[in-house]
Short mmCIF file of C-alpha atoms in Angstrom, two decimals:
data_model
loop_
_atom_site.label_atom_id
_atom_site.label_comp_id
_atom_site.label_asym_id
_atom_site.label_seq_id
_atom_site.Cartn_x
_atom_site.Cartn_y
_atom_site.Cartn_z
CA MET O 254 -85.37 -167.33 -11.29
CA THR O 255 -84.07 -170.01 -8.97
CA LEU O 256 -80.76 -171.59 -9.94
CA LYS O 257 -81.29 -174.91 -8.20
CA ASP O 258 -81.03 -177.75 -10.73
CA GLN O 259 -80.68 -175.32 -13.64
CA THR O 260 -77.83 -175.73 -16.14
CA VAL O 261 -75.68 -172.75 -17.09
CA LEU O 262 -73.65 -172.34 -20.28
CA LEU O 263 -70.66 -170.24 -19.21
CA THR O 264 -67.87 -168.94 -21.45
CA GLY O 265 -64.35 -168.15 -20.28
CA ALA O 266 -64.77 -170.78 -17.57
CA ALA O 267 -61.12 -171.75 -17.07
CA ARG O 268 -60.09 -169.14 -14.52
CA GLY O 269 -60.70 -165.75 -12.95
CA ILE O 270 -64.26 -164.45 -13.19
CA GLY O 271 -65.37 -167.55 -15.10
CA GLN O 272 -64.10 -169.99 -12.51
CA ALA O 273 -65.46 -167.94 -9.60
CA THR O 274 -68.84 -167.70 -11.35
CA ALA O 275 -68.96 -171.45 -11.98
CA VAL O 276 -68.36 -172.09 -8.28
CA ALA O 277 -70.93 -169.49 -7.18
CA LEU O 278 -73.53 -171.01 -9.51
CA ALA O 279 -72.78 -174.50 -8.21
CA GLU O 280 -73.16 -173.25 -4.65
CA ARG O 281 -76.68 -172.15 -5.60
CA GLY O 282 -77.42 -175.64 -6.96
CA ALA O 283 -76.73 -175.15 -10.67
CA HIS O 284 -74.90 -177.44 -13.08
CA VAL O 285 -72.33 -175.86 -15.39
CA ILE O 286 -71.35 -176.34 -19.02
CA GLY O 287 -68.04 -174.52 -19.29
CA VAL O 288 -66.58 -173.17 -22.53
CA ASP O 289 -62.97 -172.18 -23.15
CA LEU O 290 -60.35 -172.67 -25.83
CA ARG O 291 -59.00 -175.85 -24.25
CA ALA O 292 -61.03 -178.28 -22.17
CA GLY O 293 -57.96 -179.16 -20.12
CA ASP O 294 -57.70 -175.58 -18.86
CA MET O 295 -61.03 -176.07 -17.07
CA ALA O 296 -59.86 -179.00 -14.94
CA GLU O 297 -59.67 -176.95 -11.74
CA THR O 298 -63.06 -175.36 -12.40
CA ALA O 299 -64.54 -178.81 -12.97
CA ARG O 300 -62.98 -180.10 -9.75
CA ARG O 301 -64.42 -177.25 -7.70
CA VAL O 302 -67.89 -177.53 -9.22
CA GLU O 303 -68.04 -181.31 -8.84
CA ALA O 304 -66.83 -181.05 -5.24
CA LEU O 305 -70.12 -179.24 -4.60
CA GLY O 306 -72.06 -182.17 -6.04
CA ARG O 307 -72.90 -180.43 -9.30
CA ARG O 308 -72.23 -181.59 -12.86
CA PHE O 309 -69.58 -179.91 -15.02
CA VAL O 310 -69.21 -180.41 -18.78
CA ALA O 311 -66.19 -178.92 -20.57
CA LEU O 312 -66.56 -177.76 -24.18
CA GLU O 313 -63.91 -176.21 -26.41
CA ALA O 314 -64.63 -173.15 -28.57
CA ASP O 315 -63.27 -169.78 -29.61
CA VAL O 316 -66.26 -167.43 -29.38
CA ALA O 317 -64.85 -165.39 -32.27
CA ASP O 318 -65.31 -168.43 -34.54
CA ARG O 319 -68.90 -168.54 -35.82
CA GLU O 320 -68.81 -172.24 -36.66
CA ALA O 321 -67.40 -173.06 -33.22
CA VAL O 322 -70.15 -171.02 -31.57
CA ARG O 323 -72.89 -172.91 -33.40
CA ARG O 324 -71.19 -176.22 -32.63
CA VAL O 325 -70.85 -175.48 -28.92
CA VAL O 326 -74.57 -174.66 -28.64
CA ASP O 327 -75.44 -177.95 -30.37
CA GLU O 328 -73.08 -179.82 -28.03
CA ALA O 329 -74.54 -178.09 -24.98
CA VAL O 330 -78.06 -179.03 -26.06
CA ALA O 331 -76.93 -182.61 -26.65
CA ALA O 332 -75.41 -182.64 -23.16
CA GLY O 333 -78.82 -181.97 -21.65
CA GLY O 334 -79.50 -178.37 -22.55
CA PHE O 335 -79.24 -175.15 -20.53
CA SER O 336 -81.52 -172.41 -19.27
CA VAL O 337 -78.92 -169.75 -18.46
CA LEU O 338 -76.22 -168.26 -20.68
CA VAL O 339 -73.36 -166.29 -19.11
CA ASN O 340 -71.21 -164.50 -21.71
CA ASN O 341 -67.95 -163.95 -19.86
CA ALA O 342 -65.12 -164.64 -22.34
CA GLY O 343 -63.04 -161.60 -23.23
CA VAL O 344 -59.66 -160.09 -24.03
CA LEU O 345 -58.16 -156.77 -22.91
CA PRO O 346 -55.38 -155.44 -25.13
CA SER O 347 -54.28 -151.89 -24.28
CA GLY O 348 -52.11 -149.14 -25.68
CA PRO O 349 -52.29 -146.01 -27.83
CA PHE O 350 -54.87 -146.67 -30.54
CA ALA O 351 -52.71 -145.45 -33.45
CA GLU O 352 -49.59 -147.32 -32.33
CA VAL O 353 -51.03 -150.84 -32.13
CA ASP O 354 -51.71 -152.98 -35.20
CA PHE O 355 -55.42 -152.83 -36.01
CA SER O 356 -55.67 -156.63 -36.04
CA VAL O 357 -55.31 -156.48 -32.24
CA TRP O 358 -58.25 -154.12 -31.96
CA ALA O 359 -60.28 -156.19 -34.43
CA ARG O 360 -59.68 -159.30 -32.31
CA THR O 361 -60.93 -157.38 -29.26
CA ILE O 362 -64.21 -156.54 -30.97
CA GLU O 363 -64.57 -160.08 -32.36
CA VAL O 364 -64.21 -161.72 -28.94
CA ASP O 365 -65.70 -159.14 -26.56
CA LEU O 366 -68.68 -158.02 -28.65
CA THR O 367 -69.51 -159.89 -31.86
CA GLY O 368 -68.56 -163.27 -30.37
CA LEU O 369 -70.87 -162.59 -27.43
CA MET O 370 -73.66 -161.58 -29.81
CA ALA O 371 -73.09 -164.62 -32.05
CA LEU O 372 -73.30 -167.05 -29.13
CA THR O 373 -76.43 -165.33 -27.84
CA HIS O 374 -77.99 -165.49 -31.31
CA ALA O 375 -77.22 -169.21 -31.59
CA ALA O 376 -78.49 -169.95 -28.06
CA LEU O 377 -81.71 -167.93 -28.14
CA PRO O 378 -83.97 -170.48 -29.90
CA HIS O 379 -83.09 -173.01 -27.19
CA LEU O 380 -83.51 -170.48 -24.36
CA LEU O 381 -86.88 -169.31 -25.67
CA ALA O 382 -88.14 -172.89 -25.46
CA GLN O 383 -87.38 -173.12 -21.73
CA PRO O 384 -89.99 -172.51 -19.00
CA ARG O 385 -87.71 -169.76 -17.69
CA ALA O 386 -84.30 -168.60 -18.94
CA HIS O 387 -81.75 -165.85 -18.45
CA ILE O 388 -78.79 -164.27 -20.24
CA VAL O 389 -76.00 -162.45 -18.40
CA ASN O 390 -73.46 -160.41 -20.33
CA ILE O 391 -70.26 -159.41 -18.56
CA ALA O 392 -69.53 -155.84 -19.61
CA SER O 393 -67.44 -153.34 -17.65
CA ILE O 394 -67.60 -149.83 -16.27
CA ALA O 395 -65.49 -149.15 -19.38
CA GLY O 396 -68.78 -149.65 -21.22
CA LYS O 397 -70.04 -146.46 -19.60
CA PHE O 398 -67.22 -144.04 -20.48
CA GLY O 399 -64.02 -143.85 -22.50
CA ALA O 400 -60.59 -144.49 -21.01
CA SER O 401 -57.30 -143.66 -22.72
CA GLY O 402 -55.32 -146.68 -23.84
CA LEU O 403 -58.46 -148.83 -23.94
CA ALA O 404 -60.26 -147.49 -27.02
CA ALA O 405 -61.21 -150.85 -28.56
CA TYR O 406 -62.07 -152.42 -25.22
CA CYS O 407 -64.31 -149.45 -24.35
CA ALA O 408 -65.94 -149.67 -27.78
CA ALA O 409 -66.65 -153.37 -27.29
CA LYS O 410 -68.03 -152.94 -23.79
CA HIS O 411 -70.19 -149.98 -24.81
CA GLY O 412 -71.58 -152.36 -27.42
CA VAL O 413 -72.25 -155.04 -24.81
CA VAL O 414 -74.12 -152.55 -22.62
CA GLY O 415 -76.24 -151.32 -25.54
CA PHE O 416 -76.86 -154.83 -26.86
CA SER O 417 -77.96 -156.04 -23.42
CA GLU O 418 -80.37 -153.16 -22.95
CA ALA O 419 -81.86 -153.56 -26.44
CA LEU O 420 -82.19 -157.34 -26.16
CA ARG O 421 -83.84 -157.10 -22.74
CA PHE O 422 -86.41 -154.73 -24.24
CA GLU O 423 -86.96 -157.02 -27.25
CA LEU O 424 -87.50 -160.04 -25.01
CA ARG O 425 -89.64 -158.28 -22.39
CA HIS O 426 -92.75 -160.31 -23.33
CA THR O 427 -90.91 -163.64 -23.27
CA ARG O 428 -89.65 -165.84 -20.43
CA VAL O 429 -86.01 -164.87 -21.10
CA GLY O 430 -84.44 -162.21 -18.91
CA VAL O 431 -81.29 -160.27 -19.85
CA SER O 432 -78.80 -158.70 -17.46
CA CYS O 433 -75.59 -156.75 -17.90
CA VAL O 434 -72.87 -156.82 -15.22
CA CYS O 435 -70.46 -153.87 -15.13
CA PRO O 436 -67.47 -154.44 -12.86
CA THR O 437 -64.56 -152.12 -12.28
CA MET O 438 -61.10 -153.60 -13.00
CA VAL O 439 -60.97 -157.13 -11.61
CA THR O 440 -57.89 -158.75 -10.07
CA THR O 441 -57.22 -161.28 -12.81
CA ARG O 442 -54.32 -161.71 -15.24
CA LEU O 443 -56.38 -159.77 -17.77
CA ILE O 444 -55.37 -156.40 -16.26
CA GLU O 445 -51.63 -157.09 -16.15
CA GLY O 446 -49.84 -154.14 -17.77
CA VAL O 447 -52.87 -151.84 -17.66
CA ARG O 448 -52.54 -148.84 -15.38
CA ARG O 449 -55.57 -147.38 -13.65
CA SER O 450 -56.42 -144.34 -11.63
CA PRO O 451 -55.59 -145.11 -7.97
CA LEU O 452 -59.03 -143.76 -7.11
CA VAL O 453 -60.80 -146.47 -9.13
CA PRO O 454 -61.19 -149.56 -6.91
CA LEU O 455 -60.32 -153.13 -7.81
CA ALA O 456 -62.86 -155.95 -7.53
CA ARG O 457 -62.31 -159.65 -6.95
CA PRO O 458 -63.62 -162.38 -9.29
CA GLU O 459 -65.82 -163.58 -6.43
CA ASP O 460 -67.47 -160.15 -6.24
CA VAL O 461 -68.41 -160.34 -9.91
CA ALA O 462 -69.63 -163.92 -9.49
CA ARG O 463 -72.00 -162.85 -6.72
CA ALA O 464 -73.31 -160.07 -8.96
CA VAL O 465 -74.00 -162.62 -11.72
CA VAL O 466 -75.97 -164.80 -9.31
CA ARG O 467 -77.88 -161.77 -8.02
CA ALA O 468 -78.69 -160.63 -11.55
CA ILE O 469 -80.14 -164.03 -12.48
CA GLU O 470 -82.11 -164.57 -9.29
CA HIS O 471 -83.62 -161.06 -9.27
CA ASP O 472 -83.81 -160.44 -13.05
CA LEU O 473 -81.74 -157.26 -12.75
CA PRO O 474 -81.30 -155.16 -15.90
CA GLU O 475 -77.85 -154.07 -14.72
CA ALA O 476 -75.47 -154.73 -11.83
CA PHE O 477 -72.35 -152.76 -10.90
CA VAL O 478 -69.36 -154.18 -9.02
CA PRO O 479 -68.88 -152.69 -6.51
CA ARG O 480 -72.43 -151.40 -6.34
CA TYR O 481 -71.40 -147.81 -5.58
CA MET O 482 -69.66 -147.59 -8.98
CA ARG O 483 -73.09 -146.66 -10.34
CA LEU O 484 -72.55 -143.29 -8.66
CA LEU O 485 -69.22 -142.80 -10.45
CA VAL O 486 -70.42 -143.71 -13.93
CA GLU O 487 -73.99 -142.39 -13.92
CA VAL O 488 -74.23 -139.51 -11.44
CA LEU O 489 -70.79 -137.91 -11.27
CA PRO O 490 -70.43 -137.26 -15.04
CA ALA O 491 -73.66 -135.27 -14.95
CA VAL O 492 -73.06 -133.21 -11.79
CA ALA O 493 -69.28 -132.74 -11.93
CA PRO O 494 -67.83 -133.47 -15.40
CA PRO O 495 -64.31 -132.09 -14.72
CA LEU O 496 -63.97 -134.16 -11.54
CA PHE O 497 -65.21 -137.25 -13.36
CA ARG O 498 -62.67 -136.82 -16.16
CA TRP O 499 -59.86 -136.36 -13.64
CA LEU O 500 -60.83 -139.47 -11.71
CA VAL O 501 -61.19 -141.68 -14.77
CA HIS O 502 -58.26 -140.57 -16.89
CA ARG O 503 -55.67 -140.07 -14.18
CA ASP O 504 -52.81 -142.47 -14.96
CA THR O 505 -54.94 -144.80 -17.08
CA ALA O 506 -52.55 -144.94 -20.03
CA ALA O 507 -50.77 -148.27 -20.30
CA ASP O 508 -46.98 -148.57 -20.29
CA GLY O 509 -47.33 -150.92 -23.23
CA TRP O 510 -50.05 -153.03 -24.76
CA LEU O 511 -51.18 -156.51 -23.91
CA GLU O 512 -50.95 -158.97 -26.74
CA ALA O 513 -54.38 -160.34 -27.71
CA ARG O 514 -53.87 -163.97 -26.79
CA ARG O 515 -55.70 -166.80 -28.49
CA PRO O 516 -56.74 -168.31 -25.14
CA LEU O 517 -59.91 -166.65 -23.92
CA PRO O 518 -58.82 -165.00 -20.68
CA GLU O 519 -61.17 -164.24 -17.86
#
């Protein structure tokens, strides 16, 4: 699918992965409808997209709010419609599962998984009516294994991976493609306070943005960032389980937990 002159509905567009993805899409000729909790937070994203000669529309919504999700799809359609949906909005609270109030974990699932599914459900009738369309869900390598201190986040991202695979299979006879992008930890404010194994690499928002573009243009079922992380999460657990567990769980416990903020971080 070529991105030139397509319009992309992108959540979590204010900063980090969302902002980098908006710019990467605009560089490929796409227009962007950005979604975040506050339209004003997307001013810099809008400036960068419009500097590339592409259109940017800012819409406000909390993806955990079902009514807001339906409204934002209606507003996006009224703004000219879209042929690509990128589900990027997410939160990343961390800490020992039993020691954190469950409302924090519930919020994680509501934003990172059920909010993503709700927006996809609301957007699908419009996408199915397009000559060609695509959905990209931002998951994580945490959707491929469990990591201490990140139980709810891992649960949500496992759900995103499974949902993406199932939806791609369901839509295989339609003109709508579905991709799942699984980055390692990304250098955004989202990972502040979360420790990681020093052997697990960090990625940049721009790396993830390039993977999103690649997934759309080549209709990839799945993309890892960096690409060699596929080896870590798919091959190593099978051939050397003890080594895999040591690599993943070494120093991954958080010193504290990140408060689940109402703004949708990158």
